[in-house]
Tab-separated table of C-alpha atoms and ligand atoms in Angstrom:
chain	number	residue	atom	x	y	z
A	13	MET	CA	17.621	-43.180	-20.038
A	14	GLY	CA	21.276	-42.114	-20.365
A	15	LYS	CA	24.757	-44.541	-19.846
A	16	LEU	CA	26.016	-42.487	-16.903
A	17	ASP	CA	22.670	-40.776	-15.744
A	18	GLY	CA	23.540	-39.628	-11.869
A	19	ARG	CA	27.403	-40.083	-12.610
A	20	VAL	CA	29.563	-37.251	-11.620
A	21	VAL	CA	32.908	-37.517	-13.438
A	22	LEU	CA	35.795	-35.114	-13.115
A	23	ILE	CA	38.066	-35.132	-16.507
A	24	SER	CA	41.118	-33.798	-16.746
A	25	GLY	CA	42.530	-31.754	-19.653
A	26	ALA	CA	39.052	-31.922	-20.978
A	27	ALA	CA	39.241	-28.478	-22.382
A	28	ARG	CA	39.928	-29.216	-25.632
A	29	GLY	CA	40.463	-32.609	-27.856
A	30	GLN	CA	39.583	-35.663	-26.401
A	31	GLY	CA	39.232	-34.286	-23.046
A	32	GLU	CA	36.590	-31.928	-24.406
A	33	GLN	CA	34.664	-34.815	-26.069
A	34	GLU	CA	34.561	-37.190	-23.536
A	35	ALA	CA	33.070	-33.981	-21.274
A	36	ARG	CA	30.126	-33.652	-24.367
A	37	LEU	CA	29.322	-37.293	-24.422
A	38	PHE	CA	29.444	-37.799	-21.055
A	39	ALA	CA	26.978	-35.072	-20.171
A	40	ALA	CA	24.804	-36.055	-23.007
A	41	GLU	CA	24.523	-39.711	-21.550
A	42	GLY	CA	23.210	-37.867	-18.583
A	43	ALA	CA	26.183	-37.036	-16.529
A	44	ARG	CA	27.517	-34.222	-14.773
A	45	VAL	CA	30.947	-33.182	-15.469
A	46	VAL	CA	33.584	-31.696	-14.158
A	47	ILE	CA	36.083	-29.732	-16.693
A	48	ALA	CA	39.460	-29.677	-15.205
A	49	ASP	CA	42.286	-27.960	-17.059
A	50	VAL	CA	44.981	-25.309	-17.029
A	51	LEU	CA	43.271	-23.806	-19.941
A	52	ASP	CA	40.784	-21.565	-17.887
A	53	GLU	CA	39.083	-19.734	-21.053
A	54	GLN	CA	38.593	-22.977	-23.333
A	55	GLY	CA	36.957	-25.002	-20.053
A	56	GLU	CA	35.057	-21.868	-19.092
A	57	ALA	CA	33.816	-21.717	-22.246
A	58	LEU	CA	32.698	-25.443	-22.571
A	59	ALA	CA	31.060	-25.388	-19.031
A	60	LYS	CA	29.281	-22.712	-20.351
A	61	GLU	CA	28.007	-24.343	-23.192
A	62	LEU	CA	27.021	-27.570	-21.532
A	63	GLY	CA	24.752	-25.628	-18.774
A	64	GLU	CA	25.554	-24.921	-15.055
A	65	GLY	CA	23.422	-27.925	-13.985
A	66	VAL	CA	25.741	-30.158	-15.918
A	67	ALA	CA	29.359	-28.992	-16.040
A	68	ARG	CA	31.762	-26.731	-13.707
A	69	PHE	CA	34.979	-25.943	-14.901
A	70	VAL	CA	37.811	-26.412	-12.067
A	71	HIS	CA	41.514	-24.599	-12.648
A	72	LEU	CA	43.582	-27.741	-12.343
A	73	ASP	CA	47.277	-28.340	-13.454
A	74	VAL	CA	47.396	-32.223	-12.548
A	75	SER	CA	51.162	-32.051	-11.678
A	76	ARG	CA	50.179	-30.369	-8.602
A	77	GLU	CA	48.957	-32.287	-5.642
A	78	GLY	CA	47.208	-29.325	-3.965
A	79	GLU	CA	45.750	-28.354	-6.901
A	80	TRP	CA	44.214	-31.888	-7.225
A	81	GLN	CA	42.479	-30.947	-3.894
A	82	ALA	CA	41.082	-27.875	-4.302
A	83	ALA	CA	39.730	-29.771	-7.839
A	84	VAL	CA	38.170	-32.569	-5.693
A	85	ALA	CA	36.755	-29.554	-2.962
A	86	ALA	CA	35.442	-27.773	-5.746
A	87	ALA	CA	33.595	-30.927	-7.510
A	88	LYS	CA	32.113	-31.897	-4.785
A	89	ASP	CA	30.797	-28.314	-3.964
A	90	ALA	CA	29.428	-28.350	-7.286
A	91	PHE	CA	27.420	-31.908	-7.394
A	92	GLY	CA	27.620	-33.373	-4.024
A	93	ARG	CA	30.335	-36.244	-4.809
A	94	ILE	CA	32.356	-37.516	-7.468
A	95	ASP	CA	32.148	-41.473	-8.714
A	96	GLY	CA	34.017	-41.163	-11.763
A	97	LEU	CA	37.452	-39.528	-12.751
A	98	VAL	CA	38.896	-39.489	-16.483
A	99	ASN	CA	42.944	-39.116	-16.359
A	100	ASN	CA	43.418	-37.512	-19.888
A	101	ALA	CA	45.256	-34.333	-19.428
A	102	GLY	CA	48.979	-34.928	-21.219
A	103	ILE	CA	51.699	-33.189	-22.785
A	104	LEU	CA	53.724	-34.791	-26.016
A	105	ARG	CA	57.588	-33.254	-26.337
A	106	PHE	CA	59.558	-34.756	-29.465
A	107	ASN	CA	62.967	-35.449	-29.150
A	108	GLU	CA	66.036	-37.910	-29.347
A	109	LEU	CA	66.728	-39.315	-26.186
A	110	VAL	CA	70.326	-38.638	-26.134
A	111	THR	CA	69.725	-34.733	-26.736
A	112	THR	CA	66.085	-34.523	-24.237
A	113	PRO	CA	67.109	-31.909	-21.673
A	114	LEU	CA	66.674	-33.226	-18.680
A	115	GLU	CA	64.504	-30.837	-17.835
A	116	GLU	CA	61.726	-31.070	-20.402
A	117	PHE	CA	62.064	-35.232	-19.183
A	118	GLN	CA	60.977	-34.826	-16.092
A	119	GLN	CA	58.289	-32.404	-17.182
A	120	VAL	CA	56.838	-35.063	-19.277
A	121	VAL	CA	56.649	-37.135	-16.493
A	122	GLN	CA	55.323	-34.777	-14.153
A	123	VAL	CA	52.360	-34.013	-15.844
A	124	ASN	CA	51.676	-37.305	-17.506
A	125	GLN	CA	52.695	-40.367	-14.816
A	126	VAL	CA	52.880	-37.940	-11.472
A	127	GLY	CA	49.391	-36.430	-12.914
A	128	ALA	CA	47.478	-39.688	-13.477
A	129	PHE	CA	48.585	-40.905	-9.776
A	130	LEU	CA	47.596	-37.809	-8.269
A	131	GLY	CA	44.640	-37.709	-9.404
A	132	ILE	CA	43.926	-41.638	-9.036
A	133	LYS	CA	45.251	-40.366	-5.331
A	134	SER	CA	43.411	-37.604	-4.697
A	135	VAL	CA	39.866	-39.305	-6.219
A	136	ALA	CA	39.497	-42.716	-5.917
A	137	PRO	CA	38.582	-41.868	-1.675
A	138	GLU	CA	36.213	-40.225	-3.178
A	139	ILE	CA	34.542	-42.838	-5.363
A	140	GLU	CA	34.741	-45.009	-2.332
A	141	ALA	CA	33.001	-43.033	-0.634
A	142	ALA	CA	30.159	-42.777	-3.412
A	143	GLY	CA	29.820	-46.358	-3.456
A	144	GLY	CA	32.034	-46.944	-6.147
A	145	GLY	CA	32.770	-46.324	-9.444
A	146	THR	CA	35.231	-46.114	-12.634
A	147	ILE	CA	38.428	-44.527	-13.223
A	148	VAL	CA	39.674	-44.276	-16.838
A	149	ASN	CA	43.378	-43.557	-17.346
A	150	THR	CA	44.745	-42.194	-20.613
A	151	ALA	CA	48.055	-44.342	-22.089
A	152	SER	CA	49.109	-44.183	-25.628
A	153	TYR	CA	49.557	-46.342	-28.466
A	154	THR	CA	53.510	-45.780	-26.920
A	155	GLY	CA	52.189	-47.421	-23.958
A	156	LEU	CA	52.036	-50.612	-25.679
A	157	THR	CA	55.655	-49.843	-27.905
A	158	GLY	CA	58.423	-47.996	-28.896
A	159	MET	CA	58.328	-45.110	-31.090
A	160	ALA	CA	61.314	-42.996	-31.885
A	161	PHE	CA	61.123	-39.410	-30.582
A	162	VAL	CA	59.334	-39.822	-28.275
A	163	GLY	CA	61.392	-41.510	-25.149
A	164	ALA	CA	59.878	-39.522	-22.117
A	165	TYR	CA	56.378	-39.257	-23.549
A	166	ALA	CA	56.470	-43.530	-24.228
A	167	ALA	CA	57.580	-43.984	-20.805
A	168	THR	CA	55.150	-42.237	-18.960
A	169	LYS	CA	52.139	-43.970	-20.836
A	170	HIS	CA	54.165	-47.426	-20.271
A	171	ALA	CA	53.854	-46.056	-16.616
A	172	VAL	CA	50.363	-45.199	-17.046
A	173	LEU	CA	49.587	-48.621	-17.610
A	174	GLY	CA	51.508	-50.304	-14.931
A	175	LEU	CA	49.834	-47.691	-12.327
A	176	THR	CA	46.586	-48.873	-14.312
A	177	LYS	CA	46.840	-52.619	-13.267
A	178	VAL	CA	48.419	-51.500	-9.471
A	179	ALA	CA	45.111	-49.213	-9.029
A	180	ALA	CA	42.737	-52.009	-10.608
A	181	VAL	CA	43.902	-54.404	-7.660
A	182	GLU	CA	43.959	-52.073	-4.727
A	183	LEU	CA	40.670	-50.585	-5.719
A	184	ALA	CA	38.738	-53.148	-6.610
A	185	ALA	CA	37.746	-54.347	-3.047
A	186	LYS	CA	36.362	-50.551	-2.839
A	187	GLY	CA	34.019	-51.102	-6.060
A	188	ILE	CA	36.321	-48.959	-8.436
A	189	ARG	CA	37.262	-50.244	-11.873
A	190	VAL	CA	40.253	-48.582	-13.404
A	191	ASN	CA	41.275	-49.102	-16.849
A	192	ALA	CA	43.424	-47.348	-19.410
A	193	VAL	CA	42.959	-46.467	-23.325
A	194	CYS	CA	45.542	-46.589	-25.664
A	195	PRO	CA	44.856	-44.241	-28.567
A	196	GLY	CA	46.898	-44.618	-31.707
A	197	ALA	CA	47.012	-41.419	-33.801
A	198	VAL	CA	44.428	-38.902	-32.871
A	199	ASP	CA	43.337	-35.994	-34.649
A	200	THR	CA	44.059	-32.889	-32.004
A	201	ALA	CA	45.898	-30.179	-31.303
A	202	MET	CA	48.910	-32.256	-30.166
A	203	THR	CA	49.337	-34.326	-33.385
A	204	ASN	CA	48.246	-31.696	-35.826
A	205	PRO	CA	50.882	-28.356	-33.860
A	206	ALA	CA	49.423	-26.425	-36.728
A	207	ALA	CA	46.362	-26.761	-35.615
A	208	LEU	CA	47.578	-23.697	-33.340
A	209	ASP	CA	49.927	-22.080	-35.289
A	210	PRO	CA	47.455	-19.225	-36.648
A	211	THR	CA	50.335	-18.976	-39.548
A	212	ALA	CA	49.741	-22.407	-40.911
A	213	ASP	CA	47.681	-23.614	-43.853
A	214	PRO	CA	44.821	-25.679	-42.464
A	215	GLU	CA	44.437	-27.198	-45.303
A	216	GLU	CA	47.519	-28.152	-46.268
A	217	SER	CA	48.555	-29.322	-42.866
A	218	ARG	CA	45.121	-31.055	-43.125
A	219	ALA	CA	46.345	-33.052	-45.902
A	220	ALA	CA	49.590	-33.846	-44.875
A	221	VAL	CA	48.137	-35.574	-41.918
A	222	ALA	CA	45.668	-37.625	-43.900
A	223	GLU	CA	48.758	-38.375	-46.344
A	224	LEU	CA	50.473	-39.504	-43.681
A	225	TYR	CA	47.557	-41.958	-41.716
A	226	ARG	CA	46.385	-43.201	-44.978
A	227	LYS	CA	50.134	-45.216	-45.415
A	228	LEU	CA	50.641	-45.780	-41.714
A	229	VAL	CA	47.366	-46.824	-40.314
A	230	PRO	CA	45.345	-50.451	-41.700
A	231	LEU	CA	41.794	-48.137	-41.420
A	232	GLY	CA	43.702	-45.725	-43.333
A	233	ARG	CA	43.296	-42.432	-41.394
A	234	ILE	CA	43.756	-40.676	-38.545
A	235	GLY	CA	41.032	-41.281	-35.641
A	236	GLN	CA	38.939	-39.223	-34.058
A	237	PRO	CA	38.675	-37.661	-30.372
A	238	GLU	CA	35.000	-38.453	-30.289
A	239	GLU	CA	35.640	-42.407	-31.067
A	240	VAL	CA	38.474	-42.372	-27.992
A	241	ALA	CA	35.438	-40.520	-26.091
A	242	ALA	CA	33.159	-43.318	-27.190
A	243	LEU	CA	35.413	-46.233	-25.275
A	244	ALA	CA	36.132	-43.838	-22.377
A	245	LEU	CA	32.160	-44.064	-22.193
A	246	PHE	CA	32.087	-47.753	-22.383
A	247	LEU	CA	34.876	-48.091	-19.631
A	248	THR	CA	32.951	-45.422	-17.226
A	249	SER	CA	29.532	-47.254	-17.827
A	250	ASP	CA	28.225	-50.412	-16.279
A	251	ASP	CA	28.696	-51.711	-20.192
A	252	SER	CA	32.514	-52.708	-18.886
A	253	SER	CA	30.733	-53.888	-15.546
A	254	TYR	CA	33.291	-57.134	-15.436
A	255	ILE	CA	36.115	-55.450	-16.741
A	256	THR	CA	39.337	-53.878	-14.963
A	257	GLY	CA	42.859	-53.213	-14.785
A	258	GLN	CA	42.816	-53.247	-18.625
A	259	PRO	CA	44.640	-51.545	-21.549
A	260	PHE	CA	42.091	-50.926	-24.759
A	261	VAL	CA	43.990	-50.066	-27.707
A	262	ILE	CA	42.201	-47.939	-30.370
A	263	ASP	CA	44.385	-47.121	-33.563
A	264	GLY	CA	42.580	-48.366	-36.400
A	265	GLY	CA	44.942	-51.271	-36.424
A	266	TRP	CA	48.166	-49.628	-36.522
A	267	LEU	CA	49.960	-51.907	-33.653
A	268	ALA	CA	48.342	-54.806	-35.036
A	269	GLY	CA	51.476	-55.060	-37.753
A	270	VAL	CA	52.677	-53.370	-40.530
A	271	SER	CA	51.673	-54.491	-44.618
A	272	LEU	CA	54.021	-54.390	-47.450
A	273	PHE	CA	51.852	-53.816	-50.018
B	427	NAD	N1	45.939	-37.362	-29.810
B	427	NAD	C1	46.882	-38.061	-29.856
B	427	NAD	O1	47.136	-38.800	-30.875
B	427	NAD	C2	47.166	-39.076	-28.867
B	427	NAD	C3	47.137	-40.543	-28.878
B	427	NAD	C4	47.579	-41.168	-27.671
B	427	NAD	C5	47.480	-40.764	-26.613
B	427	NAD	N2	47.078	-39.441	-26.251
B	427	NAD	C6	46.617	-38.588	-24.850
B	427	NAD	O2	45.618	-38.076	-24.952
B	427	NAD	C7	45.249	-37.366	-23.806
B	427	NAD	C8	44.424	-36.247	-24.500
B	427	NAD	O3	45.555	-35.705	-25.344
B	427	NAD	P1	44.632	-34.729	-26.704
B	427	NAD	O4	44.638	-35.376	-27.654
B	427	NAD	O5	42.957	-34.497	-26.407
B	427	NAD	O6	45.555	-33.323	-26.413
B	427	NAD	P2	45.355	-31.605	-26.930
B	427	NAD	O7	46.630	-31.413	-26.303
B	427	NAD	O8	44.251	-31.688	-27.165
B	427	NAD	O9	44.830	-32.062	-25.034
B	427	NAD	C9	45.458	-32.156	-23.546
B	427	NAD	C10	44.618	-31.609	-22.857
B	427	NAD	O10	45.723	-31.849	-21.323
B	427	NAD	C11	45.739	-30.357	-20.969
B	427	NAD	N3	46.755	-29.906	-20.211
B	427	NAD	C12	48.319	-30.304	-20.597
B	427	NAD	N4	49.257	-29.812	-19.334
B	427	NAD	C13	47.982	-30.084	-18.269
B	427	NAD	C14	48.395	-29.989	-17.045
B	427	NAD	N5	49.562	-29.845	-16.348
B	427	NAD	N6	46.932	-30.011	-15.895
B	427	NAD	C15	45.436	-30.259	-16.574
B	427	NAD	N7	45.732	-30.066	-17.944
B	427	NAD	C16	47.037	-30.080	-18.964
B	427	NAD	C17	46.113	-28.772	-22.050
B	427	NAD	O11	45.517	-27.716	-21.501
B	427	NAD	C18	44.770	-29.893	-23.129
B	427	NAD	O12	43.208	-29.533	-22.889
B	427	NAD	C19	46.366	-37.050	-23.574
B	427	NAD	O13	46.503	-37.760	-22.431
B	427	NAD	C20	47.405	-37.947	-24.675
B	427	NAD	O14	48.591	-37.961	-24.524
B	427	NAD	C21	46.705	-38.338	-27.622
């Protein structure tokens, strides 16, 4: 028996990274998963690998309300209903606040913050119609504290936590629990842009990343997307049946404080 037997979960940004691992783990735990992303080729390949009875890919730009409606319709067409959502899609831009172009700030808000809002708005009525379920929002370590050069991103992740709390309160009576994951540094293309650069030396960039987090993080390493997926599974399954409205930090102890030695 899997922890998600019979469940249908839509995961945004699931073509790669944490979303991909969430799709793989949820499917292994018995869920049918809707892989929603702008990366059509990668998303299609993952859905094909997991199998037609288990996974479907839908093209979804989370910042567009019409695309959410189409994705929900496609998910219901494939699996009959939706009773879980993981709002995972996100983008990161590095810039000092005073030099951040307005367009860049707005683009980050549109994907990370508006995207999470539209996900809740579009999918919660379906989860209610299915008899209740769960929403997991993806915030960040930077949803709880500041970090230089990621002002737009941190602002949106703080907003995601606000949305999480309001949604939890509004949707509790409809049988929907809403929580958030707050990852620290996780080993995906987002934290290691060199992974997307074919000219970068993979060994060199892996070593540089390992050294950085050995110093920064009490547990001495970067997190793995599979570890965040395990937390998202906990928050999507009945194991967390009395938990709603909460941020869950998964950061190797980074937020706990600094070490002088
Ligand atoms: N990697 C980290 O260290 C870290 C830390 C804290 C929080 N997060 C958050 O975790 C989530 C997943 O990120 P990741 O680390 O897997 O990075 P990633 O870049 O590998 O994955 C992000 C996914 O979101 C998709 N996406 C981007 N814009 C989209 C849009 N408009 N519509 C639909 N999909 C879109 C991308 O195509 C990609 O598949 C993000 O919300 C990110 O902010 C990541």
